[in-house]
Amino acid sequence: PPDINESERDFSVSTDADGSPAIRFGLGAIKNVGHGVVDAIIHDRQSNGPFVDVSDVFTRISSRDFNRKSVESLAKAGAFDGLSERNMILENLERLLEFNRAVHKQQDVGQQGLFGEASEATKPRIDLVETTPTSKDDRLRWEKELLGLYVSEHPLADMAGIIQSVATPIADLAGLRSESKVRVAGVIAKINKIITKKGQPMLFVIIEDLTSKVEELVFPNLLKTTEQLWEDGGKVIVEGTLSDKDGETKILSDAVWKLSNKTAKELQGSTPKTRRPAYQAKNRITVLVPAQTDKATLKQLQSFFAESHQTNGVAVELVIKNGASLQRMTTQYRLPATQDIKRKLETLVGSKSVTM
């Protein structure tokens, strides 16, 4: 995740706990955190060294944009993780902001007053009220909301075996015929509710698994009996009919269940799980980003993705070293699955680092 003591404005390369290089999210990538706050954090850190604790952050940062929304977003995205637990910051948010205002008010009028000399023993401090730590679901939901992807881990990581036993990987849907009966499982990434001409509600839902994402259409009759299952971040198993109308793969939903061990066992061995086709369609490009990749190369890679993007291309997946593990993320870009694209990518990340 982004880190208040290590992140630059954009993506950068930092050192993991085990000493190996890793890609670090930029503070500027966090939704609701403006350039004013980012610049203030980086400038103070460069001038006065790393922040030692939460009190130090709220004593040193002086910016009119360092407000409730930006601090809340920094905390939810994990920028304070090296100094304090996320929920600790959020539950003490008003006290921290009041502390920040009081410190800088004293500094502005040139008074020592309450705070005295700025020695280690008398530096302004605030004690935070203990609270319940952030749940895994909340942590991952916030990362997705504010960073655009899951950073610390994927919410389905510990359910991969269950999903594989009952569902078709979403990335494999592109190789199936339209009107095939399919079953997929994943986490709900986005919900768009509309009202039909008959005045009934229906949903357009984006479901994401560990391989890709797909749009599900939930018609009024199904929604009427399953409404409680359709919520942001919810984990579901969906059966339906595959459609490629207008050139986009979608699923017309027929049934839905909450994703759980119990449901998976009940569905194992039943239709309509569609097996992987005998041939493997080129439905994505996977790019392995070496741990030692520098900032300049990352920017070149991003520029290449943007310049080569085609709406009818295939999804681009990055595989990034995150400590001792590999982290997969599907980007917003789609590229032509051609040998020319592969060669150009390999000039940036190295040979044998690109698969299609």
mmCIF file with all atom_site columns, C-alpha atoms in Angstrom, residues 93-298:
data_model
loop_
_atom_site.group_PDB
_atom_site.id
_atom_site.type_symbol
_atom_site.label_atom_id
_atom_site.label_alt_id
_atom_site.label_comp_id
_atom_site.label_asym_id
_atom_site.label_entity_id
_atom_site.label_seq_id
_atom_site.pdbx_PDB_ins_code
_atom_site.Cartn_x
_atom_site.Cartn_y
_atom_site.Cartn_z
_atom_site.occupancy
_atom_site.B_iso_or_equiv
_atom_site.pdbx_formal_charge
_atom_site.auth_seq_id
_atom_site.auth_comp_id
_atom_site.auth_asym_id
_atom_site.auth_atom_id
_atom_site.pdbx_PDB_model_num
ATOM 1   C CA . LEU A 1 93  ? -10.029 11.491  13.402  1.00 0.00 ? 93  LEU A CA 1
ATOM 2   C CA . GLU A 1 94  ? -11.754 14.526  14.953  1.00 0.00 ? 94  GLU A CA 1
ATOM 3   C CA . ARG A 1 95  ? -9.333  14.589  17.895  1.00 0.00 ? 95  ARG A CA 1
ATOM 4   C CA . LEU A 1 96  ? -6.355  14.370  15.532  1.00 0.00 ? 96  LEU A CA 1
ATOM 5   C CA . LEU A 1 97  ? -7.617  17.199  13.332  1.00 0.00 ? 97  LEU A CA 1
ATOM 6   C CA . GLU A 1 98  ? -8.306  19.391  16.384  1.00 0.00 ? 98  GLU A CA 1
ATOM 7   C CA . PHE A 1 99  ? -4.801  18.616  17.652  1.00 0.00 ? 99  PHE A CA 1
ATOM 8   C CA . ASN A 1 100 ? -3.372  19.612  14.251  1.00 0.00 ? 100 ASN A CA 1
ATOM 9   C CA . ARG A 1 101 ? -5.295  22.900  14.246  1.00 0.00 ? 101 ARG A CA 1
ATOM 10  C CA . ALA A 1 102 ? -4.262  23.735  17.816  1.00 0.00 ? 102 ALA A CA 1
ATOM 11  C CA . VAL A 1 103 ? -0.562  23.055  17.160  1.00 0.00 ? 103 VAL A CA 1
ATOM 12  C CA . HIS A 1 104 ? -0.444  25.238  14.074  1.00 0.00 ? 104 HIS A CA 1
ATOM 13  C CA . LYS A 1 105 ? -2.515  27.990  15.624  1.00 0.00 ? 105 LYS A CA 1
ATOM 14  C CA . GLN A 1 106 ? 0.125   28.272  18.359  1.00 0.00 ? 106 GLN A CA 1
ATOM 15  C CA . GLN A 1 107 ? 2.892   28.234  15.760  1.00 0.00 ? 107 GLN A CA 1
ATOM 16  C CA . ASP A 1 108 ? 1.166   30.910  13.669  1.00 0.00 ? 108 ASP A CA 1
ATOM 17  C CA . VAL A 1 109 ? 0.943   33.386  16.577  1.00 0.00 ? 109 VAL A CA 1
ATOM 18  C CA . GLY A 1 110 ? 4.512   32.605  17.652  1.00 0.00 ? 110 GLY A CA 1
ATOM 19  C CA . GLN A 1 111 ? 3.597   31.369  21.103  1.00 0.00 ? 111 GLN A CA 1
ATOM 20  C CA . GLN A 1 112 ? 5.180   28.534  23.055  1.00 0.00 ? 112 GLN A CA 1
ATOM 21  C CA . GLY A 1 113 ? 2.279   28.382  25.501  1.00 0.00 ? 113 GLY A CA 1
ATOM 22  C CA . LEU A 1 114 ? 0.923   24.897  25.947  1.00 0.00 ? 114 LEU A CA 1
ATOM 23  C CA . PHE A 1 115 ? 3.555   23.235  23.808  1.00 0.00 ? 115 PHE A CA 1
ATOM 24  C CA . GLY A 1 116 ? 6.783   24.831  25.050  1.00 0.00 ? 116 GLY A CA 1
ATOM 25  C CA . GLU A 1 117 ? 10.118  24.210  23.351  1.00 0.00 ? 117 GLU A CA 1
ATOM 26  C CA . ALA A 1 118 ? 10.257  21.665  20.557  1.00 0.00 ? 118 ALA A CA 1
ATOM 27  C CA . SER A 1 119 ? 12.533  19.227  22.376  1.00 0.00 ? 119 SER A CA 1
ATOM 28  C CA . GLU A 1 120 ? 11.894  15.483  22.239  1.00 0.00 ? 120 GLU A CA 1
ATOM 29  C CA . ALA A 1 121 ? 10.577  15.596  25.801  1.00 0.00 ? 121 ALA A CA 1
ATOM 30  C CA . THR A 1 122 ? 8.122   18.457  25.191  1.00 0.00 ? 122 THR A CA 1
ATOM 31  C CA . LYS A 1 123 ? 7.005   17.955  21.583  1.00 0.00 ? 123 LYS A CA 1
ATOM 32  C CA . PRO A 1 124 ? 3.217   18.088  21.179  1.00 0.00 ? 124 PRO A CA 1
ATOM 33  C CA . ARG A 1 125 ? 1.669   14.664  21.607  1.00 0.00 ? 125 ARG A CA 1
ATOM 34  C CA . ILE A 1 126 ? -1.774  13.117  21.481  1.00 0.00 ? 126 ILE A CA 1
ATOM 35  C CA . ASP A 1 127 ? -2.841  9.780   22.951  1.00 0.00 ? 127 ASP A CA 1
ATOM 36  C CA . LEU A 1 128 ? -5.244  7.848   20.763  1.00 0.00 ? 128 LEU A CA 1
ATOM 37  C CA . VAL A 1 129 ? -8.274  6.046   22.131  1.00 0.00 ? 129 VAL A CA 1
ATOM 38  C CA . GLU A 1 130 ? -8.025  2.271   21.615  1.00 0.00 ? 130 GLU A CA 1
ATOM 39  C CA . THR A 1 131 ? -10.525 0.746   19.218  1.00 0.00 ? 131 THR A CA 1
ATOM 40  C CA . THR A 1 132 ? -11.333 -2.467  17.364  1.00 0.00 ? 132 THR A CA 1
ATOM 41  C CA . PRO A 1 133 ? -8.900  -3.138  14.477  1.00 0.00 ? 133 PRO A CA 1
ATOM 42  C CA . THR A 1 134 ? -10.146 -2.888  10.905  1.00 0.00 ? 134 THR A CA 1
ATOM 43  C CA . SER A 1 135 ? -11.698 -6.069  9.541   1.00 0.00 ? 135 SER A CA 1
ATOM 44  C CA . LYS A 1 136 ? -10.151 -7.714  6.489   1.00 0.00 ? 136 LYS A CA 1
ATOM 45  C CA . ASP A 1 137 ? -13.287 -7.066  4.416   1.00 0.00 ? 137 ASP A CA 1
ATOM 46  C CA . ASP A 1 138 ? -13.308 -3.342  5.275   1.00 0.00 ? 138 ASP A CA 1
ATOM 47  C CA . ARG A 1 139 ? -9.571  -3.001  4.611   1.00 0.00 ? 139 ARG A CA 1
ATOM 48  C CA . LEU A 1 140 ? -9.846  -4.570  1.160   1.00 0.00 ? 140 LEU A CA 1
ATOM 49  C CA . ARG A 1 141 ? -13.052 -2.690  0.304   1.00 0.00 ? 141 ARG A CA 1
ATOM 50  C CA . TRP A 1 142 ? -11.357 0.631   1.134   1.00 0.00 ? 142 TRP A CA 1
ATOM 51  C CA . GLU A 1 143 ? -8.299  -0.239  -0.970  1.00 0.00 ? 143 GLU A CA 1
ATOM 52  C CA . LYS A 1 144 ? -10.501 -1.025  -3.947  1.00 0.00 ? 144 LYS A CA 1
ATOM 53  C CA . GLU A 1 145 ? -12.530 2.160   -3.465  1.00 0.00 ? 145 GLU A CA 1
ATOM 54  C CA . LEU A 1 146 ? -9.562  4.525   -3.024  1.00 0.00 ? 146 LEU A CA 1
ATOM 55  C CA . LEU A 1 147 ? -6.793  2.892   -5.071  1.00 0.00 ? 147 LEU A CA 1
ATOM 56  C CA . GLY A 1 148 ? -8.816  1.147   -7.751  1.00 0.00 ? 148 GLY A CA 1
ATOM 57  C CA . LEU A 1 149 ? -7.572  -2.347  -6.868  1.00 0.00 ? 149 LEU A CA 1
ATOM 58  C CA . TYR A 1 150 ? -6.893  -4.665  -3.967  1.00 0.00 ? 150 TYR A CA 1
ATOM 59  C CA . VAL A 1 151 ? -3.343  -4.074  -2.734  1.00 0.00 ? 151 VAL A CA 1
ATOM 60  C CA . SER A 1 152 ? -2.587  -6.034  0.429   1.00 0.00 ? 152 SER A CA 1
ATOM 61  C CA . GLU A 1 153 ? -4.387  -9.160  -0.876  1.00 0.00 ? 153 GLU A CA 1
ATOM 62  C CA . HIS A 1 154 ? -7.394  -10.171 -2.958  1.00 0.00 ? 154 HIS A CA 1
ATOM 63  C CA . PRO A 1 155 ? -10.629 -10.848 -1.000  1.00 0.00 ? 155 PRO A CA 1
ATOM 64  C CA . LEU A 1 156 ? -10.934 -14.183 -2.800  1.00 0.00 ? 156 LEU A CA 1
ATOM 65  C CA . ALA A 1 157 ? -7.349  -15.325 -2.173  1.00 0.00 ? 157 ALA A CA 1
ATOM 66  C CA . ASP A 1 158 ? -8.334  -17.785 0.559   1.00 0.00 ? 158 ASP A CA 1
ATOM 67  C CA . MET A 1 159 ? -11.295 -19.083 -1.488  1.00 0.00 ? 159 MET A CA 1
ATOM 68  C CA . ALA A 1 160 ? -9.445  -19.941 -4.703  1.00 0.00 ? 160 ALA A CA 1
ATOM 69  C CA . GLY A 1 161 ? -9.871  -23.680 -4.164  1.00 0.00 ? 161 GLY A CA 1
ATOM 70  C CA . ILE A 1 162 ? -13.596 -23.360 -3.529  1.00 0.00 ? 162 ILE A CA 1
ATOM 71  C CA . ILE A 1 163 ? -14.135 -21.239 -6.637  1.00 0.00 ? 163 ILE A CA 1
ATOM 72  C CA . GLN A 1 164 ? -12.141 -23.589 -8.838  1.00 0.00 ? 164 GLN A CA 1
ATOM 73  C CA . SER A 1 165 ? -14.283 -26.536 -7.747  1.00 0.00 ? 165 SER A CA 1
ATOM 74  C CA . VAL A 1 166 ? -17.620 -25.034 -8.784  1.00 0.00 ? 166 VAL A CA 1
ATOM 75  C CA . ALA A 1 167 ? -17.084 -22.202 -11.279 1.00 0.00 ? 167 ALA A CA 1
ATOM 76  C CA . THR A 1 168 ? -15.506 -21.284 -14.588 1.00 0.00 ? 168 THR A CA 1
ATOM 77  C CA . PRO A 1 169 ? -12.706 -18.682 -14.376 1.00 0.00 ? 169 PRO A CA 1
ATOM 78  C CA . ILE A 1 170 ? -14.067 -15.414 -15.773 1.00 0.00 ? 170 ILE A CA 1
ATOM 79  C CA . ALA A 1 171 ? -11.010 -15.056 -18.014 1.00 0.00 ? 171 ALA A CA 1
ATOM 80  C CA . ASP A 1 172 ? -12.080 -18.276 -19.792 1.00 0.00 ? 172 ASP A CA 1
ATOM 81  C CA . LEU A 1 173 ? -15.523 -16.976 -20.760 1.00 0.00 ? 173 LEU A CA 1
ATOM 82  C CA . ALA A 1 174 ? -14.132 -15.317 -23.901 1.00 0.00 ? 174 ALA A CA 1
ATOM 83  C CA . GLY A 1 175 ? -13.413 -18.792 -25.305 1.00 0.00 ? 175 GLY A CA 1
ATOM 84  C CA . LEU A 1 176 ? -17.011 -20.016 -24.937 1.00 0.00 ? 176 LEU A CA 1
ATOM 85  C CA . ARG A 1 177 ? -19.929 -19.762 -27.334 1.00 0.00 ? 177 ARG A CA 1
ATOM 86  C CA . SER A 1 178 ? -22.697 -17.240 -26.811 1.00 0.00 ? 178 SER A CA 1
ATOM 87  C CA . GLU A 1 179 ? -25.770 -18.760 -25.090 1.00 0.00 ? 179 GLU A CA 1
ATOM 88  C CA . SER A 1 180 ? -23.615 -21.254 -23.160 1.00 0.00 ? 180 SER A CA 1
ATOM 89  C CA . LYS A 1 181 ? -24.823 -21.976 -19.641 1.00 0.00 ? 181 LYS A CA 1
ATOM 90  C CA . VAL A 1 182 ? -22.131 -20.865 -17.208 1.00 0.00 ? 182 VAL A CA 1
ATOM 91  C CA . ARG A 1 183 ? -21.429 -20.544 -13.510 1.00 0.00 ? 183 ARG A CA 1
ATOM 92  C CA . VAL A 1 184 ? -18.962 -17.995 -12.132 1.00 0.00 ? 184 VAL A CA 1
ATOM 93  C CA . ALA A 1 185 ? -17.990 -16.958 -8.615  1.00 0.00 ? 185 ALA A CA 1
ATOM 94  C CA . GLY A 1 186 ? -16.471 -13.736 -7.406  1.00 0.00 ? 186 GLY A CA 1
ATOM 95  C CA . VAL A 1 187 ? -16.739 -10.493 -5.508  1.00 0.00 ? 187 VAL A CA 1
ATOM 96  C CA . ILE A 1 188 ? -19.175 -7.735  -6.494  1.00 0.00 ? 188 ILE A CA 1
ATOM 97  C CA . ALA A 1 189 ? -17.082 -4.769  -7.662  1.00 0.00 ? 189 ALA A CA 1
ATOM 98  C CA . LYS A 1 190 ? -19.815 -2.414  -8.893  1.00 0.00 ? 190 LYS A CA 1
ATOM 99  C CA . ILE A 1 191 ? -23.615 -2.195  -8.986  1.00 0.00 ? 191 ILE A CA 1
ATOM 100 C CA . ASN A 1 192 ? -25.709 0.007   -11.255 1.00 0.00 ? 192 ASN A CA 1
ATOM 101 C CA . LYS A 1 193 ? -29.452 -0.004  -10.572 1.00 0.00 ? 193 LYS A CA 1
ATOM 102 C CA . ILE A 1 194 ? -31.963 1.109   -13.195 1.00 0.00 ? 194 ILE A CA 1
ATOM 103 C CA . ILE A 1 195 ? -35.747 1.176   -13.503 1.00 0.00 ? 195 ILE A CA 1
ATOM 104 C CA . THR A 1 196 ? -37.254 -0.631  -16.512 1.00 0.00 ? 196 THR A CA 1
ATOM 105 C CA . LYS A 1 197 ? -40.017 0.766   -18.711 1.00 0.00 ? 197 LYS A CA 1
ATOM 106 C CA . LYS A 1 198 ? -42.463 -1.270  -16.616 1.00 0.00 ? 198 LYS A CA 1
ATOM 107 C CA . GLY A 1 199 ? -41.269 0.528   -13.483 1.00 0.00 ? 199 GLY A CA 1
ATOM 108 C CA . GLN A 1 200 ? -39.353 -2.458  -12.065 1.00 0.00 ? 200 GLN A CA 1
ATOM 109 C CA . PRO A 1 201 ? -35.779 -2.333  -10.735 1.00 0.00 ? 201 PRO A CA 1
ATOM 110 C CA . MET A 1 202 ? -32.975 -4.362  -12.345 1.00 0.00 ? 202 MET A CA 1
ATOM 111 C CA . LEU A 1 203 ? -29.192 -4.391  -11.873 1.00 0.00 ? 203 LEU A CA 1
ATOM 112 C CA . PHE A 1 204 ? -26.044 -4.271  -13.955 1.00 0.00 ? 204 PHE A CA 1
ATOM 113 C CA . VAL A 1 205 ? -23.387 -5.857  -11.739 1.00 0.00 ? 205 VAL A CA 1
ATOM 114 C CA . ILE A 1 206 ? -19.632 -6.212  -12.250 1.00 0.00 ? 206 ILE A CA 1
ATOM 115 C CA . ILE A 1 207 ? -18.353 -9.504  -10.795 1.00 0.00 ? 207 ILE A CA 1
ATOM 116 C CA . GLU A 1 208 ? -14.594 -9.971  -10.360 1.00 0.00 ? 208 GLU A CA 1
ATOM 117 C CA . ASP A 1 209 ? -12.669 -13.161 -9.620  1.00 0.00 ? 209 ASP A CA 1
ATOM 118 C CA . LEU A 1 210 ? -8.922  -13.848 -9.440  1.00 0.00 ? 210 LEU A CA 1
ATOM 119 C CA . THR A 1 211 ? -8.594  -13.886 -13.231 1.00 0.00 ? 211 THR A CA 1
ATOM 120 C CA . SER A 1 212 ? -10.792 -11.106 -14.653 1.00 0.00 ? 212 SER A CA 1
ATOM 121 C CA . LYS A 1 213 ? -14.237 -9.469  -14.401 1.00 0.00 ? 213 LYS A CA 1
ATOM 122 C CA . VAL A 1 214 ? -17.570 -9.646  -16.215 1.00 0.00 ? 214 VAL A CA 1
ATOM 123 C CA . GLU A 1 215 ? -20.881 -7.784  -16.242 1.00 0.00 ? 215 GLU A CA 1
ATOM 124 C CA . GLU A 1 216 ? -23.975 -9.596  -14.975 1.00 0.00 ? 216 GLU A CA 1
ATOM 125 C CA . LEU A 1 217 ? -27.533 -8.546  -15.825 1.00 0.00 ? 217 LEU A CA 1
ATOM 126 C CA . VAL A 1 218 ? -29.953 -9.171  -12.969 1.00 0.00 ? 218 VAL A CA 1
ATOM 127 C CA . PHE A 1 219 ? -33.542 -8.950  -14.183 1.00 0.00 ? 219 PHE A CA 1
ATOM 128 C CA . PRO A 1 220 ? -36.511 -7.928  -11.994 1.00 0.00 ? 220 PRO A CA 1
ATOM 129 C CA . ASN A 1 221 ? -37.822 -11.440 -11.269 1.00 0.00 ? 221 ASN A CA 1
ATOM 130 C CA . LEU A 1 222 ? -34.480 -12.678 -9.914  1.00 0.00 ? 222 LEU A CA 1
ATOM 131 C CA . LEU A 1 223 ? -33.776 -9.434  -8.082  1.00 0.00 ? 223 LEU A CA 1
ATOM 132 C CA . LYS A 1 224 ? -37.125 -9.645  -6.293  1.00 0.00 ? 224 LYS A CA 1
ATOM 133 C CA . THR A 1 225 ? -36.092 -12.803 -4.417  1.00 0.00 ? 225 THR A CA 1
ATOM 134 C CA . THR A 1 226 ? -32.328 -12.242 -4.059  1.00 0.00 ? 226 THR A CA 1
ATOM 135 C CA . GLU A 1 227 ? -31.958 -8.505  -3.431  1.00 0.00 ? 227 GLU A CA 1
ATOM 136 C CA . GLN A 1 228 ? -30.098 -9.034  -0.135  1.00 0.00 ? 228 GLN A CA 1
ATOM 137 C CA . LEU A 1 229 ? -27.224 -10.799 -1.951  1.00 0.00 ? 229 LEU A CA 1
ATOM 138 C CA . TRP A 1 230 ? -26.438 -7.929  -4.321  1.00 0.00 ? 230 TRP A CA 1
ATOM 139 C CA . GLU A 1 231 ? -24.239 -5.528  -2.373  1.00 0.00 ? 231 GLU A CA 1
ATOM 140 C CA . ASP A 1 232 ? -20.844 -3.933  -2.990  1.00 0.00 ? 232 ASP A CA 1
ATOM 141 C CA . GLY A 1 233 ? -18.089 -6.265  -1.833  1.00 0.00 ? 233 GLY A CA 1
ATOM 142 C CA . GLY A 1 234 ? -20.446 -9.222  -1.541  1.00 0.00 ? 234 GLY A CA 1
ATOM 143 C CA . LYS A 1 235 ? -19.130 -12.669 -2.575  1.00 0.00 ? 235 LYS A CA 1
ATOM 144 C CA . VAL A 1 236 ? -21.483 -14.649 -4.777  1.00 0.00 ? 236 VAL A CA 1
ATOM 145 C CA . ILE A 1 237 ? -21.868 -17.621 -7.099  1.00 0.00 ? 237 ILE A CA 1
ATOM 146 C CA . VAL A 1 238 ? -23.934 -16.812 -10.187 1.00 0.00 ? 238 VAL A CA 1
ATOM 147 C CA . GLU A 1 239 ? -25.415 -19.050 -12.879 1.00 0.00 ? 239 GLU A CA 1
ATOM 148 C CA . GLY A 1 240 ? -26.668 -17.699 -16.157 1.00 0.00 ? 240 GLY A CA 1
ATOM 149 C CA . THR A 1 241 ? -26.540 -17.557 -19.935 1.00 0.00 ? 241 THR A CA 1
ATOM 150 C CA . LEU A 1 242 ? -23.536 -16.133 -21.739 1.00 0.00 ? 242 LEU A CA 1
ATOM 151 C CA . SER A 1 243 ? -24.239 -13.308 -24.178 1.00 0.00 ? 243 SER A CA 1
ATOM 152 C CA . ASP A 1 244 ? -21.910 -11.480 -26.568 1.00 0.00 ? 244 ASP A CA 1
ATOM 153 C CA . LYS A 1 245 ? -24.430 -8.975  -27.834 1.00 0.00 ? 245 LYS A CA 1
ATOM 154 C CA . ASP A 1 246 ? -22.769 -5.746  -29.064 1.00 0.00 ? 246 ASP A CA 1
ATOM 155 C CA . GLY A 1 247 ? -19.419 -7.539  -28.935 1.00 0.00 ? 247 GLY A CA 1
ATOM 156 C CA . GLU A 1 248 ? -19.207 -7.522  -25.126 1.00 0.00 ? 248 GLU A CA 1
ATOM 157 C CA . THR A 1 249 ? -19.275 -10.669 -23.006 1.00 0.00 ? 249 THR A CA 1
ATOM 158 C CA . LYS A 1 250 ? -22.058 -10.549 -20.400 1.00 0.00 ? 250 LYS A CA 1
ATOM 159 C CA . ILE A 1 251 ? -23.996 -13.018 -18.284 1.00 0.00 ? 251 ILE A CA 1
ATOM 160 C CA . LEU A 1 252 ? -27.783 -12.984 -18.101 1.00 0.00 ? 252 LEU A CA 1
ATOM 161 C CA . SER A 1 253 ? -28.252 -14.167 -14.537 1.00 0.00 ? 253 SER A CA 1
ATOM 162 C CA . ASP A 1 254 ? -30.644 -17.008 -13.700 1.00 0.00 ? 254 ASP A CA 1
ATOM 163 C CA . ALA A 1 255 ? -29.648 -17.862 -10.110 1.00 0.00 ? 255 ALA A CA 1
ATOM 164 C CA . VAL A 1 256 ? -27.382 -16.562 -7.351  1.00 0.00 ? 256 VAL A CA 1
ATOM 165 C CA . TRP A 1 257 ? -26.036 -17.863 -4.024  1.00 0.00 ? 257 TRP A CA 1
ATOM 166 C CA . LYS A 1 258 ? -23.778 -16.456 -1.358  1.00 0.00 ? 258 LYS A CA 1
ATOM 167 C CA . LEU A 1 259 ? -20.236 -17.765 -1.897  1.00 0.00 ? 259 LEU A CA 1
ATOM 168 C CA . SER A 1 260 ? -19.408 -20.102 0.984   1.00 0.00 ? 260 SER A CA 1
ATOM 169 C CA . ASN A 1 261 ? -17.951 -23.536 1.690   1.00 0.00 ? 261 ASN A CA 1
ATOM 170 C CA . LYS A 1 262 ? -21.437 -24.911 2.302   1.00 0.00 ? 262 LYS A CA 1
ATOM 171 C CA . THR A 1 263 ? -22.860 -23.632 -0.998  1.00 0.00 ? 263 THR A CA 1
ATOM 172 C CA . ALA A 1 264 ? -19.807 -24.813 -2.933  1.00 0.00 ? 264 ALA A CA 1
ATOM 173 C CA . LYS A 1 265 ? -20.164 -28.354 -1.569  1.00 0.00 ? 265 LYS A CA 1
ATOM 174 C CA . GLU A 1 266 ? -23.839 -28.407 -2.539  1.00 0.00 ? 266 GLU A CA 1
ATOM 175 C CA . LEU A 1 267 ? -23.031 -27.285 -6.093  1.00 0.00 ? 267 LEU A CA 1
ATOM 176 C CA . GLN A 1 268 ? -19.973 -29.462 -6.706  1.00 0.00 ? 268 GLN A CA 1
ATOM 177 C CA . GLY A 1 269 ? -20.452 -31.865 -9.568  1.00 0.00 ? 269 GLY A CA 1
ATOM 178 C CA . SER A 1 270 ? -23.685 -30.258 -10.744 1.00 0.00 ? 270 SER A CA 1
ATOM 179 C CA . THR A 1 271 ? -24.203 -28.438 -14.014 1.00 0.00 ? 271 THR A CA 1
ATOM 180 C CA . PRO A 1 272 ? -23.819 -25.867 -15.502 1.00 0.00 ? 272 PRO A CA 1
ATOM 181 C CA . LYS A 1 273 ? -20.127 -25.472 -14.627 1.00 0.00 ? 273 LYS A CA 1
ATOM 182 C CA . THR A 1 274 ? -18.511 -25.096 -18.031 1.00 0.00 ? 274 THR A CA 1
ATOM 183 C CA . ARG A 1 275 ? -15.150 -26.761 -18.392 1.00 0.00 ? 275 ARG A CA 1
ATOM 184 C CA . ARG A 1 276 ? -12.252 -24.940 -19.991 1.00 0.00 ? 276 ARG A CA 1
ATOM 185 C CA . PRO A 1 277 ? -12.503 -25.282 -23.799 1.00 0.00 ? 277 PRO A CA 1
ATOM 186 C CA . ALA A 1 278 ? -10.145 -27.646 -25.583 1.00 0.00 ? 278 ALA A CA 1
ATOM 187 C CA . TYR A 1 279 ? -8.409  -24.629 -27.129 1.00 0.00 ? 279 TYR A CA 1
ATOM 188 C CA . GLN A 1 280 ? -7.126  -21.648 -25.139 1.00 0.00 ? 280 GLN A CA 1
ATOM 189 C CA . ALA A 1 281 ? -8.219  -18.322 -26.532 1.00 0.00 ? 281 ALA A CA 1
ATOM 190 C CA . LYS A 1 282 ? -5.854  -15.361 -26.262 1.00 0.00 ? 282 LYS A CA 1
ATOM 191 C CA . ASN A 1 283 ? -7.958  -13.523 -23.709 1.00 0.00 ? 283 ASN A CA 1
ATOM 192 C CA . ARG A 1 284 ? -5.294  -11.670 -21.732 1.00 0.00 ? 284 ARG A CA 1
ATOM 193 C CA . ILE A 1 285 ? -1.704  -10.506 -21.710 1.00 0.00 ? 285 ILE A CA 1
ATOM 194 C CA . THR A 1 286 ? 0.261   -11.176 -18.526 1.00 0.00 ? 286 THR A CA 1
ATOM 195 C CA . VAL A 1 287 ? 3.271   -8.965  -17.785 1.00 0.00 ? 287 VAL A CA 1
ATOM 196 C CA . LEU A 1 288 ? 5.726   -10.004 -15.065 1.00 0.00 ? 288 LEU A CA 1
ATOM 197 C CA . VAL A 1 289 ? 7.223   -6.815  -13.591 1.00 0.00 ? 289 VAL A CA 1
ATOM 198 C CA . PRO A 1 290 ? 10.696  -7.625  -12.169 1.00 0.00 ? 290 PRO A CA 1
ATOM 199 C CA . ALA A 1 291 ? 11.365  -6.563  -8.576  1.00 0.00 ? 291 ALA A CA 1
ATOM 200 C CA . GLN A 1 292 ? 14.279  -4.357  -9.633  1.00 0.00 ? 292 GLN A CA 1
ATOM 201 C CA . THR A 1 293 ? 12.205  -2.317  -12.111 1.00 0.00 ? 293 THR A CA 1
ATOM 202 C CA . ASP A 1 294 ? 12.940  1.407   -11.692 1.00 0.00 ? 294 ASP A CA 1
ATOM 203 C CA . LYS A 1 295 ? 10.524  4.336   -11.694 1.00 0.00 ? 295 LYS A CA 1
ATOM 204 C CA . ALA A 1 296 ? 11.416  5.465   -15.226 1.00 0.00 ? 296 ALA A CA 1
ATOM 205 C CA . THR A 1 297 ? 10.616  2.024   -16.663 1.00 0.00 ? 297 THR A CA 1
ATOM 206 C CA . LEU A 1 298 ? 7.277   1.921   -14.804 1.00 0.00 ? 298 LEU A CA 1
#
